[in-house]
Structures are given as structure tokens and as C-alpha cells.
Short mmCIF file of C-alpha atoms and ligand atoms in Angstrom, two decimals:
data_model
loop_
_atom_site.label_atom_id
_atom_site.label_comp_id
_atom_site.label_asym_id
_atom_site.label_seq_id
_atom_site.Cartn_x
_atom_site.Cartn_y
_atom_site.Cartn_z
CA MET J 4 118.57 -5.82 141.45
CA THR J 5 115.15 -5.04 141.13
CA SER J 6 113.67 -2.87 143.49
CA ILE J 7 109.74 -3.27 143.44
CA GLN J 8 107.22 -2.56 145.82
CA CYS J 9 103.16 -3.33 145.50
CA ASP J 10 101.19 -0.25 145.43
CA GLY J 11 98.61 -2.13 147.21
CA CYS J 12 99.91 -3.35 150.42
CA GLY J 13 103.51 -1.65 150.19
CA ARG J 14 104.89 -5.00 150.84
CA LYS J 15 108.27 -6.08 149.05
CA PRO J 16 108.69 -9.38 146.85
CA ASN J 17 109.09 -12.34 149.80
CA LEU J 18 112.37 -14.08 149.65
CA TRP J 19 110.71 -16.94 147.12
CA GLU J 20 109.22 -14.51 145.04
CA TRP J 21 112.87 -12.16 145.23
CA LEU J 22 114.77 -15.21 144.40
CA ARG J 23 112.43 -16.28 141.32
CA GLY J 24 112.51 -12.79 140.03
CA GLU J 25 116.46 -12.35 140.06
CA LEU J 26 117.44 -15.61 139.36
CA THR J 27 115.57 -17.36 136.52
CA ASP J 28 113.38 -15.99 133.54
CA ALA J 29 110.27 -15.98 135.15
CA GLY J 30 111.20 -12.69 136.83
CA TYR J 31 108.45 -10.82 138.44
CA ALA J 32 106.06 -12.48 136.15
CA GLU J 33 103.15 -12.43 139.12
CA TRP J 34 103.75 -8.82 140.02
CA ARG J 35 102.20 -6.60 137.46
CA HIS J 36 100.75 -2.83 137.12
CA PRO J 37 97.63 -2.19 138.53
CA GLY J 38 96.14 -1.04 135.42
CA LEU J 39 96.00 -4.74 134.43
CA ALA J 40 94.08 -5.79 137.23
CA PHE J 41 91.97 -3.20 136.66
CA ARG J 42 91.05 -3.86 133.19
CA GLU J 43 91.16 -7.22 133.84
CA ALA J 44 88.23 -6.38 136.49
CA GLY J 45 86.62 -4.51 133.92
CA TYR J 46 87.66 -0.76 134.55
CA PRO J 47 90.41 -0.06 132.41
CA LEU J 48 92.93 2.68 133.87
CA THR J 49 92.76 5.78 130.86
CA HIS J 50 93.29 9.10 131.09
CA ALA J 51 89.09 9.89 130.99
CA THR J 52 88.76 6.98 134.17
CA ARG J 53 92.36 8.09 136.07
CA ALA J 54 90.31 10.02 138.60
CA ARG J 55 87.71 7.26 139.04
CA CYS J 56 90.50 4.38 139.33
CA GLU J 57 91.85 6.74 141.77
CA ALA J 58 88.99 7.12 143.73
CA LEU J 59 88.52 3.20 143.32
CA PHE J 60 92.23 2.27 144.31
CA TYR J 61 91.78 3.87 147.25
CA ALA J 62 88.83 2.42 148.05
CA LEU J 63 90.40 -0.94 147.59
CA PHE J 64 93.60 -0.34 149.60
CA GLY J 65 93.66 2.81 151.52
CA ARG J 66 96.29 4.27 149.89
CA ALA J 67 96.34 6.56 146.92
CA LEU J 68 97.64 5.47 143.49
CA PRO J 69 101.10 6.03 142.91
CA GLU J 70 101.49 8.97 140.35
CA ASP J 71 103.78 6.56 138.28
CA ALA J 72 102.07 3.24 139.06
CA GLY J 73 104.38 0.21 138.95
CA PHE J 74 103.53 -3.18 140.47
CA LEU J 75 100.50 -4.71 142.15
CA CYS J 76 101.68 -8.04 144.38
CA PRO J 77 99.50 -11.21 143.52
CA GLN J 78 97.36 -11.09 146.60
CA CYS J 79 96.38 -7.62 145.60
CA GLN J 80 95.69 -8.35 141.94
CA ASP J 81 93.18 -10.91 143.47
CA TRP J 82 91.72 -8.70 146.08
CA THR J 83 91.30 -6.36 143.11
CA LEU J 84 89.78 -8.86 140.79
CA GLN J 85 87.34 -9.62 143.59
CA GLN J 86 86.14 -6.62 144.74
CA LEU J 87 86.43 -4.30 141.78
CA PRO J 88 83.63 -5.71 140.00
CA PRO J 89 80.81 -5.22 142.62
CA MET J 90 82.39 -1.65 143.14
CA ILE J 91 81.77 -0.88 139.42
CA GLN J 92 78.49 -2.19 139.29
CA HIS J 93 77.49 0.04 141.95
CA ASP J 94 78.76 2.75 140.07
CA LEU J 95 77.09 1.91 137.41
CA ASP J 96 73.42 1.78 139.40
CA ARG J 97 74.18 5.12 140.74
CA THR J 98 74.77 6.99 137.63
CA GLN J 99 71.60 5.08 135.64
CA ALA J 100 69.73 6.63 138.82
CA TYR J 101 70.34 10.03 137.28
CA TYR J 102 68.45 9.64 134.40
ZN1 ZN W 219 100.07 -6.14 147.37
#
């Protein structure tokens, strides 16, 4: 049995997701690594951006990005895709203001 938990909201798969995850080939296809959501939102999680990603993750979810991040549930991925781009833009604007 897979034991997965969302790094964002802390929830575990609900019964439907669990049944599908455990009993079908689809698995937990919609539960994906936080780095993937960050990359889709335009901010890849790399060594160089790690510190900034941790701060953004905290701003998004009010909790720390785990050292070895695991999964974000579909809702938290949606939240990331909605919220992260304006936050990054704000960051860029601020950075450019220094020059
Ligand atoms: Zn979640």
C-alpha cells in the first residue's frame, strides 16, 4: 500500500482517489511532485531556486516545503498554478526595481 500525503494541505487521498490509486493502472496520476507544479507555473525547482521556492511554498501553503518533497494533491496544484505566476511576477518587478 502506498502511503502518500499532500505536502501542501496535508490531506491524504480520499477513498475514491485511494481506490483508483491502489486498484487501477492510473495510480496516483494526479498527485504529482510539487516541483512539477512549480515548473508549470513558470518557476522550476532547482538547486539555485530552492531557497526562493521554499519561501514561495510557505507563502502558498503556510507550511514548509519538505526536505524530500513528495506529492501535491490536485487541488493544491491548481492553487499553485493560480497563485504562483502573479507572485513570481511581483518578485521580478521588485528585482528589476533595484537596477
Ligand atoms: Zn493538497
